[in-house]
PDB file of C-alpha atoms in Angstrom:
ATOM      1  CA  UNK A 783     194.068  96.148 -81.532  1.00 92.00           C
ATOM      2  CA  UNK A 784     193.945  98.463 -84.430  1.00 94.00           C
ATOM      3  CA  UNK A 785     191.049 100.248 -84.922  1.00 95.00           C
ATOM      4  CA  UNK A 786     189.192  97.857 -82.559  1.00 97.00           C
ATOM      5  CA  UNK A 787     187.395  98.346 -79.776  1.00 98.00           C
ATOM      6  CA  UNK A 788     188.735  97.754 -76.058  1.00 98.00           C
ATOM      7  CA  UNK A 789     186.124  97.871 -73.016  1.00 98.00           C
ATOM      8  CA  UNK A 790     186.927  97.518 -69.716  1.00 97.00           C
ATOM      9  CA  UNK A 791     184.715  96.874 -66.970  1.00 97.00           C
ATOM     10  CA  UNK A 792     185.084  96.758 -62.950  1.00 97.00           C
ATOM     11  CA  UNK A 793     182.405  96.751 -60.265  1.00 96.00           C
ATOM     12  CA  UNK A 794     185.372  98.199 -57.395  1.00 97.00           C
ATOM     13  CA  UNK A 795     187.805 100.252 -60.000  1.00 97.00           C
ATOM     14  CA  UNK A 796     189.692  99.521 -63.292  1.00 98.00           C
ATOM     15  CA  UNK A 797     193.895 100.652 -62.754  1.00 98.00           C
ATOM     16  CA  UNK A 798     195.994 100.646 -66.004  1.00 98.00           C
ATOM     17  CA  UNK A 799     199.622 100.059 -64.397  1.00 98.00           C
ATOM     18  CA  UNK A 800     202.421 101.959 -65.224  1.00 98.00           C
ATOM     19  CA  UNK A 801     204.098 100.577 -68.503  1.00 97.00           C
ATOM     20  CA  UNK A 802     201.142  99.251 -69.954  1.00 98.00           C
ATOM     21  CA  UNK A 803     199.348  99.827 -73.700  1.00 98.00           C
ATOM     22  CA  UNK A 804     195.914 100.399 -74.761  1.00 98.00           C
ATOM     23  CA  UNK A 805     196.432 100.678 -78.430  1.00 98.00           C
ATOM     24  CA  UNK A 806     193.341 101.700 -81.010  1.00 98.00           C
ATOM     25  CA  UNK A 807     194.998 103.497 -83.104  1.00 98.00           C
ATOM     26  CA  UNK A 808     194.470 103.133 -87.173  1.00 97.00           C
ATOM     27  CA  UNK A 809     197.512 102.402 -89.126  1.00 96.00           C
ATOM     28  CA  UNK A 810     198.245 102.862 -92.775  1.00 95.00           C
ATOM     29  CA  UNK A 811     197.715  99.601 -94.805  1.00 92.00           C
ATOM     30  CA  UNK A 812     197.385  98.743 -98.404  1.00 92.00           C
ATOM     31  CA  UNK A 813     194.767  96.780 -99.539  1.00 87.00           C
ATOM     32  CA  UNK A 814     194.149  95.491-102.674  1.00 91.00           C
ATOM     33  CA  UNK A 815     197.110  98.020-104.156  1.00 92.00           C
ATOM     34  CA  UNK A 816     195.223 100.594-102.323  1.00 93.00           C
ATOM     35  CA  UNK A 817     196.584 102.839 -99.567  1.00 93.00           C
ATOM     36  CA  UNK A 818     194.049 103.663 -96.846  1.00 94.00           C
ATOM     37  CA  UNK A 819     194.462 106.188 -93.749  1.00 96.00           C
ATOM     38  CA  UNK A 820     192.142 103.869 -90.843  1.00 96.00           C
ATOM     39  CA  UNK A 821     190.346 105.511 -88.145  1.00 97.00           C
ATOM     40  CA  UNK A 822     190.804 105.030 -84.626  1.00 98.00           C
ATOM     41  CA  UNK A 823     189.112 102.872 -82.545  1.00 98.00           C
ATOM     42  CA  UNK A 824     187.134 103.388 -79.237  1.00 98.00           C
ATOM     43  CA  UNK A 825     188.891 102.330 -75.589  1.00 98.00           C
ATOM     44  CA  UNK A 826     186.016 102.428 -73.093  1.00 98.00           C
ATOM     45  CA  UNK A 827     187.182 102.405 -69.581  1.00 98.00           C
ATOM     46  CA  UNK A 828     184.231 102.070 -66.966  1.00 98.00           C
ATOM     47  CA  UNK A 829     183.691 101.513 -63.067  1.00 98.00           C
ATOM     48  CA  UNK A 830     180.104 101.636 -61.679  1.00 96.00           C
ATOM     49  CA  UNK A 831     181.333 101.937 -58.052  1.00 96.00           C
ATOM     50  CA  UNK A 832     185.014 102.587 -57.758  1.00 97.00           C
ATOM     51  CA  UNK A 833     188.056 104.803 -59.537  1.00 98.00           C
ATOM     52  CA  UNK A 834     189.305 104.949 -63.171  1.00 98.00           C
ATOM     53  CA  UNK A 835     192.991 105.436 -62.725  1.00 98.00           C
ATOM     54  CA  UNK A 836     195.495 105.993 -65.513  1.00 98.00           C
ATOM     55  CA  UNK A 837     199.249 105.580 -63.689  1.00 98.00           C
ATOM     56  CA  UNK A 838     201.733 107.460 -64.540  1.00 97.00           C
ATOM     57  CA  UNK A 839     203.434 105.687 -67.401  1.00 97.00           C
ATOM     58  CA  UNK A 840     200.363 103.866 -68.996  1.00 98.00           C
ATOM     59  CA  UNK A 841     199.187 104.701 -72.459  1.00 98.00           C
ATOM     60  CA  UNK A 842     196.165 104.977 -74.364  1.00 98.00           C
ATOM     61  CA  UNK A 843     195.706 105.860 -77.781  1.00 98.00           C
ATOM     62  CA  UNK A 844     192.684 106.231 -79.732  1.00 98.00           C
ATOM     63  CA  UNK A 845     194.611 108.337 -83.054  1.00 98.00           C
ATOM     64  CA  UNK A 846     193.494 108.187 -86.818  1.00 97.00           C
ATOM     65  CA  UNK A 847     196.197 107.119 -89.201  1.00 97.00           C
ATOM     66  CA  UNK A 848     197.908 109.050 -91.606  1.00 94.00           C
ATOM     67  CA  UNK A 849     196.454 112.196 -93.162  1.00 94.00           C
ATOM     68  CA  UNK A 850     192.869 110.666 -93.675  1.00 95.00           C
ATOM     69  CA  UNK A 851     192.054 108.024 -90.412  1.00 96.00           C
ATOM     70  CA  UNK A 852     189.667 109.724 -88.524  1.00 97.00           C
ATOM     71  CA  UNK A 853     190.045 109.889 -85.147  1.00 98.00           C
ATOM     72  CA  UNK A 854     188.273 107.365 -82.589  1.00 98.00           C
ATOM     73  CA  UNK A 855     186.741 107.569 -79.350  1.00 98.00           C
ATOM     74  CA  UNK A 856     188.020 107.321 -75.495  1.00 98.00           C
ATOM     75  CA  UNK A 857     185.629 107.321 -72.525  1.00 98.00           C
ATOM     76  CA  UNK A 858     186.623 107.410 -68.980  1.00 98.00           C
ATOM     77  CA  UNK A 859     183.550 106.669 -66.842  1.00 98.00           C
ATOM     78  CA  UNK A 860     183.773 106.563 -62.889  1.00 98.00           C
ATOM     79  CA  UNK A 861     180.389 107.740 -61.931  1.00 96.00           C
ATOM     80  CA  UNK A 862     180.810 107.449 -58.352  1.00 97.00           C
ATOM     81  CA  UNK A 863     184.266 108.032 -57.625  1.00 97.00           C
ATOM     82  CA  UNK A 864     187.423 109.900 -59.472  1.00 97.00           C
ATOM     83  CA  UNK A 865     189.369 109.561 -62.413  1.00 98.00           C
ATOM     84  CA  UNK A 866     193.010 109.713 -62.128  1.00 97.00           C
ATOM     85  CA  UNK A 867     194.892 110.970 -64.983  1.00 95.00           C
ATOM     86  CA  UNK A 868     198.642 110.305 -64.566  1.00 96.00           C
ATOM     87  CA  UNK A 869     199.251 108.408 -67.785  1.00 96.00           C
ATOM     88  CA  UNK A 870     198.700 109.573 -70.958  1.00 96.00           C
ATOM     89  CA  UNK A 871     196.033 109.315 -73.901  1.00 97.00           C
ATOM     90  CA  UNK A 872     196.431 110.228 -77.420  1.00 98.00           C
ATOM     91  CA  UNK A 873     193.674 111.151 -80.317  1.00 98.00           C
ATOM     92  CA  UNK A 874     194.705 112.856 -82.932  1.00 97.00           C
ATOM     93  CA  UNK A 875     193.942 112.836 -86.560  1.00 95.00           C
ATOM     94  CA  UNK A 876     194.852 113.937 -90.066  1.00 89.00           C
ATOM     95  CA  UNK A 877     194.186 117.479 -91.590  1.00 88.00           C
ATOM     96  CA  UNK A 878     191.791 115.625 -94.199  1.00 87.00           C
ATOM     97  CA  UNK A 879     189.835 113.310 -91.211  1.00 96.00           C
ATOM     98  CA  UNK A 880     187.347 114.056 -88.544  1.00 97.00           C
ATOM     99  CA  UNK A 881     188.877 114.442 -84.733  1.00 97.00           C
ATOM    100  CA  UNK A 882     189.066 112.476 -81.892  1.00 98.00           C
ATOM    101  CA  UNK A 883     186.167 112.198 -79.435  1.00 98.00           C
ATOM    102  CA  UNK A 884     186.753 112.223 -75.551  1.00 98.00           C
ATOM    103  CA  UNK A 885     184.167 111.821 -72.637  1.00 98.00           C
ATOM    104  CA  UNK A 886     184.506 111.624 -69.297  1.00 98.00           C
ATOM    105  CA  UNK A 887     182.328 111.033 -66.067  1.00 98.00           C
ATOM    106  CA  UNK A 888     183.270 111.445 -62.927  1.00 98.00           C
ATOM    107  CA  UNK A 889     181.507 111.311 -59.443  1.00 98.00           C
ATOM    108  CA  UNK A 890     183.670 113.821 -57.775  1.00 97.00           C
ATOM    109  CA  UNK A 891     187.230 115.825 -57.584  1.00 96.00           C
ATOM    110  CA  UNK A 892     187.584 115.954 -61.949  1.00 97.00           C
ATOM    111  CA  UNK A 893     191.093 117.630 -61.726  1.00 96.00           C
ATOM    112  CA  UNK A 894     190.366 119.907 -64.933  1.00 97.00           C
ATOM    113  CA  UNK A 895     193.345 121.792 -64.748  1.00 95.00           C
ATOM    114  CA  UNK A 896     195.823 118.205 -65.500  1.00 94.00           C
ATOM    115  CA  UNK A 897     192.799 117.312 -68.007  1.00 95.00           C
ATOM    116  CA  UNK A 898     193.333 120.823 -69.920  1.00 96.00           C
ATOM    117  CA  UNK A 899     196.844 120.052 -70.581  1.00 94.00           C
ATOM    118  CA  UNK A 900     196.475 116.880 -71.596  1.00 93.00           C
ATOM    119  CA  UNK A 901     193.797 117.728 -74.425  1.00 94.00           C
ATOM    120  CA  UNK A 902     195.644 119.535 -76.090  1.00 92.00           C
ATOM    121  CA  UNK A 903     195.955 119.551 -79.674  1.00 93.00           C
ATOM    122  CA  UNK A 904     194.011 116.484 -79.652  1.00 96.00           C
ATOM    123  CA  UNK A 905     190.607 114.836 -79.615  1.00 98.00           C
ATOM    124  CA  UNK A 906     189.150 117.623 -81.596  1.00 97.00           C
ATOM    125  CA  UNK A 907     185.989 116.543 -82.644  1.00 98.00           C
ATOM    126  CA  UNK A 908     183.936 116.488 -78.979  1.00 98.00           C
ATOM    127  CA  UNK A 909     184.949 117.034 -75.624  1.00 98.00           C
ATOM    128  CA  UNK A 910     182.277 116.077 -72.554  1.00 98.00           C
ATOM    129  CA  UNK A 911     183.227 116.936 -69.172  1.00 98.00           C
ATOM    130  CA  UNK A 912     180.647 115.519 -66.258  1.00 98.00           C
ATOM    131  CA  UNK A 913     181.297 115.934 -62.516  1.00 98.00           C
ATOM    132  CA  UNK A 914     178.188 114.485 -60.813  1.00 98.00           C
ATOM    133  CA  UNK A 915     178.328 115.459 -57.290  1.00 98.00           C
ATOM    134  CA  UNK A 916     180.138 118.887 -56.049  1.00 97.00           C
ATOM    135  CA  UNK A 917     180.877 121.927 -57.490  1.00 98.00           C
ATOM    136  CA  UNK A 918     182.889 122.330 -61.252  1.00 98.00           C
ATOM    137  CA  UNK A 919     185.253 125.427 -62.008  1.00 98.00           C
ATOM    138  CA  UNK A 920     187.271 125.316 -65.196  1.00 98.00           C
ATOM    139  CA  UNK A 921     189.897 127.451 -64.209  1.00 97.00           C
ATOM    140  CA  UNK A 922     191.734 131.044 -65.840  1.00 96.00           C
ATOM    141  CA  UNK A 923     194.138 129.740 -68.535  1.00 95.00           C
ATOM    142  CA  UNK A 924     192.769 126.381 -68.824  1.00 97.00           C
ATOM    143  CA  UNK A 925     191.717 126.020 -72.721  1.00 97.00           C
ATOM    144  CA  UNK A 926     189.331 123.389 -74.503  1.00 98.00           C
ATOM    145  CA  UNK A 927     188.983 123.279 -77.991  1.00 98.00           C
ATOM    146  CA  UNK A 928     186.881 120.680 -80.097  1.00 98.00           C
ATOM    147  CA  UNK A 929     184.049 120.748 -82.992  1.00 97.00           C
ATOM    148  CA  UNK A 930     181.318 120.033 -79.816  1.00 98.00           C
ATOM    149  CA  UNK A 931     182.266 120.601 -76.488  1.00 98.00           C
ATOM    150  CA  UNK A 932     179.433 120.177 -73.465  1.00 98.00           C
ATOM    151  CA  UNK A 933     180.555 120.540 -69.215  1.00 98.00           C
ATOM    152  CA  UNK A 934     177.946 119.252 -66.812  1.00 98.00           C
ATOM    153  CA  UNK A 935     177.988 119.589 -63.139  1.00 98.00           C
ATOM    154  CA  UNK A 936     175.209 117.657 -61.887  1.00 98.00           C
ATOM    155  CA  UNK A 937     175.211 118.182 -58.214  1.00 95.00           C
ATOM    156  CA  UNK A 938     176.842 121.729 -58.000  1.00 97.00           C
ATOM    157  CA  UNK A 939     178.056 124.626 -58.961  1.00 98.00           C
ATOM    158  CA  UNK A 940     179.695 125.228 -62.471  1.00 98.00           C
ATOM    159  CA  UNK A 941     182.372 128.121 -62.803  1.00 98.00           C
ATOM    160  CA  UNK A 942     183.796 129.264 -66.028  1.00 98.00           C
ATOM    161  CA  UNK A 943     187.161 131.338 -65.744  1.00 98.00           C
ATOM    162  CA  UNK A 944     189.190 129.636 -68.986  1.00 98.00           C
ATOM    163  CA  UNK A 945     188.400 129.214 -72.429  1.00 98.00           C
ATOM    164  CA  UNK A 946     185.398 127.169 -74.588  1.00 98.00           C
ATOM    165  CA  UNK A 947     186.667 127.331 -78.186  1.00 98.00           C
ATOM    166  CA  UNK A 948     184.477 125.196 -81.253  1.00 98.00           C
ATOM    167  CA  UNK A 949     185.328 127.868 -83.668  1.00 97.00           C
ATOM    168  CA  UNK A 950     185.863 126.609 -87.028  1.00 94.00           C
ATOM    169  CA  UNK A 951     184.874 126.475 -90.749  1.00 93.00           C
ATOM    170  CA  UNK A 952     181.167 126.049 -89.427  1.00 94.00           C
ATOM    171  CA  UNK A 953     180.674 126.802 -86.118  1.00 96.00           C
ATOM    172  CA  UNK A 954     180.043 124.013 -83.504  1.00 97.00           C
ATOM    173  CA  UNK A 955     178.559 124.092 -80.533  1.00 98.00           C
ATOM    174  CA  UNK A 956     179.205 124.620 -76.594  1.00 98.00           C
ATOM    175  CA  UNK A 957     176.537 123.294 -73.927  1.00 98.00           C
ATOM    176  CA  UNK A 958     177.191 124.233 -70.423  1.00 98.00           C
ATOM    177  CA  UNK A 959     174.807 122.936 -67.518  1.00 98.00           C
ATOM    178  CA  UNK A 960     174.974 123.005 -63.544  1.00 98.00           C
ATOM    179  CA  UNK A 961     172.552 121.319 -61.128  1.00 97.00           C
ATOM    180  CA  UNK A 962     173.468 124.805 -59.226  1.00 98.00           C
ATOM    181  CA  UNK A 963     174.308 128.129 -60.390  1.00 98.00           C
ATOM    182  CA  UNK A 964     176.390 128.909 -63.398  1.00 98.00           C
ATOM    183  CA  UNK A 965     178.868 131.516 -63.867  1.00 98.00           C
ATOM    184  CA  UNK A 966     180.944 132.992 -66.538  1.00 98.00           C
ATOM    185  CA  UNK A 967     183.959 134.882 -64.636  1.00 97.00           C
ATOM    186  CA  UNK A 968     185.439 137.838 -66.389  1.00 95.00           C
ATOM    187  CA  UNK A 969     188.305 135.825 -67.631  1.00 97.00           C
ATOM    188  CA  UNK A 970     185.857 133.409 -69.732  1.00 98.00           C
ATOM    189  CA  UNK A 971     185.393 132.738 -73.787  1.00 98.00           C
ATOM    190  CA  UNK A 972     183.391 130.535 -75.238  1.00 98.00           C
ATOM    191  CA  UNK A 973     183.663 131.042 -78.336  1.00 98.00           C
ATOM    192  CA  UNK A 974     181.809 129.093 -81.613  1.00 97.00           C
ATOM    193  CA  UNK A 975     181.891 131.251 -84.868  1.00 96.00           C
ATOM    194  CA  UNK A 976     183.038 130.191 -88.224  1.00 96.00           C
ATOM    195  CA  UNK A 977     186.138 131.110 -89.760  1.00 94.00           C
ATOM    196  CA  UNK A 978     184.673 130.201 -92.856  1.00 92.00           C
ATOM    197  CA  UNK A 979     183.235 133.589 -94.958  1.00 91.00           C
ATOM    198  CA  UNK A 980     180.877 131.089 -96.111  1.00 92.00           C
ATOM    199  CA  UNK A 981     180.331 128.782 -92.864  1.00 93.00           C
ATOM    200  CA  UNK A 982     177.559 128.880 -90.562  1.00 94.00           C
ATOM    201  CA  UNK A 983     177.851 130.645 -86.930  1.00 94.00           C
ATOM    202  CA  UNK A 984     177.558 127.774 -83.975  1.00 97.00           C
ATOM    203  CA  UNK A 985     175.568 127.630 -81.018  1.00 97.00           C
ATOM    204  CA  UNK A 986     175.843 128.032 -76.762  1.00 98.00           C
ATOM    205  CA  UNK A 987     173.424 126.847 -74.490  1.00 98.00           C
ATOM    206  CA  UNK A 988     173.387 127.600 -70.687  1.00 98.00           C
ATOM    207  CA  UNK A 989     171.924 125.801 -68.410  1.00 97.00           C
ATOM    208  CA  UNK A 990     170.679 125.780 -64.408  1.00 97.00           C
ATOM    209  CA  UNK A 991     168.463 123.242 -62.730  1.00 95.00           C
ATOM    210  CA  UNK A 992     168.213 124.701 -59.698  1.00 95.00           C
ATOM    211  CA  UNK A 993     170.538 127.878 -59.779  1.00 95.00           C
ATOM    212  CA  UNK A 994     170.868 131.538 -61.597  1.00 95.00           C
ATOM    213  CA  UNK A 995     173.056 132.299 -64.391  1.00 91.00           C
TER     214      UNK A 995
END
């Protein structure tokens, strides 16, 4: 369905087998003489009271077309139980476009080190990690780069040992919050200035509910 939208919806779990397609991607199509870069569309995969699993083999993709399609939108939502990420997901986009946008919200167990690897070098316009119950670490070499980037750990403990990057030509921004404490381990960077000489620095905002940072 290029550049559509695809939601998916079960009460006890929604599995996308091995070998199948979620396709959202633009494509490059000429209309009216003209040739146009589309953006990508959103997938939306949601369980209110079982798993999100991606098997090994499935594919999602959410890319921009071309030089110009922006990027689109996935969302993995799973708020009380686990997403499984064996398959793969794609958003990517065009020097000239605006990048991908990824969410994801899990009850418990968010393996962040196989989500590290798989974002990267895509989905570059927002990242949004949630764990609702249970502590959060983002481990040491584990690397997340995006325009916007914000990790929640409702119920726990957040622990920062890898890097935060939203540097760019204007600085984005980085919003960390745990329902426990929060802690930035020696290994940590978040970083958000702008490599611009004329762009704007970005912003970080730390958060506790209940905790110390």
């Amino acid at each position: 369905l290029p550049s559509g939208r695809i939601e998916l919806q079960g009460r006890d779990g929604v599995v996308l087998a091995s070998g199948s397609r979620t396709d959202a991607a633009g494509r490059t199509a000429t209309i009216d003489g003209v040739t146009v870069d589309q953006a990508g569309g959103v997938v939306a995969l949601t369980s209110s009271h079982g798993d999100v699993t991606l098997q090994s083999g499935a594919r999602v993709d959410v890319s921009g077309a071309g030089q110009a399609g922006d990027g689109g939108q996935l969302h993995l939502g799973a708020g009380r139980g686990t997403v499984t990420l064996d398959g793969s997901f794609t958003g990517t986009s065009g020097p000239q476009a605006r990048g991908a946008r990824f969410s994801i919200d899990a009850g418990h167990d968010l393996d962040t080190a196989r989500l590290s690897a798989r974002l990267t070098g895509q989905f570059s316009g927002e990242l949004q990690l949630r764990q609702r119950e249970g502590d959060l670490a983002l481990g040491p070499g584990q690397h997340y780069a995006a325009e916007r980037i914000a990790v929640s750990a409702d119920g726990g403990r957040l622990t920062v040992l890898g890097t935060l990057d939203a540097s760019g030509a204007q600085g984005g921004t980085i919003q960390l919050d745990a329902g426990a404490d929060l802690s930035l381990q020696g290994s940590a960077r978040l970083l958000a200035q702008a490599t611009s000489a004329t762009g704007d620095g970005g912003r970080i905002d730390l958060g506790s509910r209940d905790g110390r940072l």
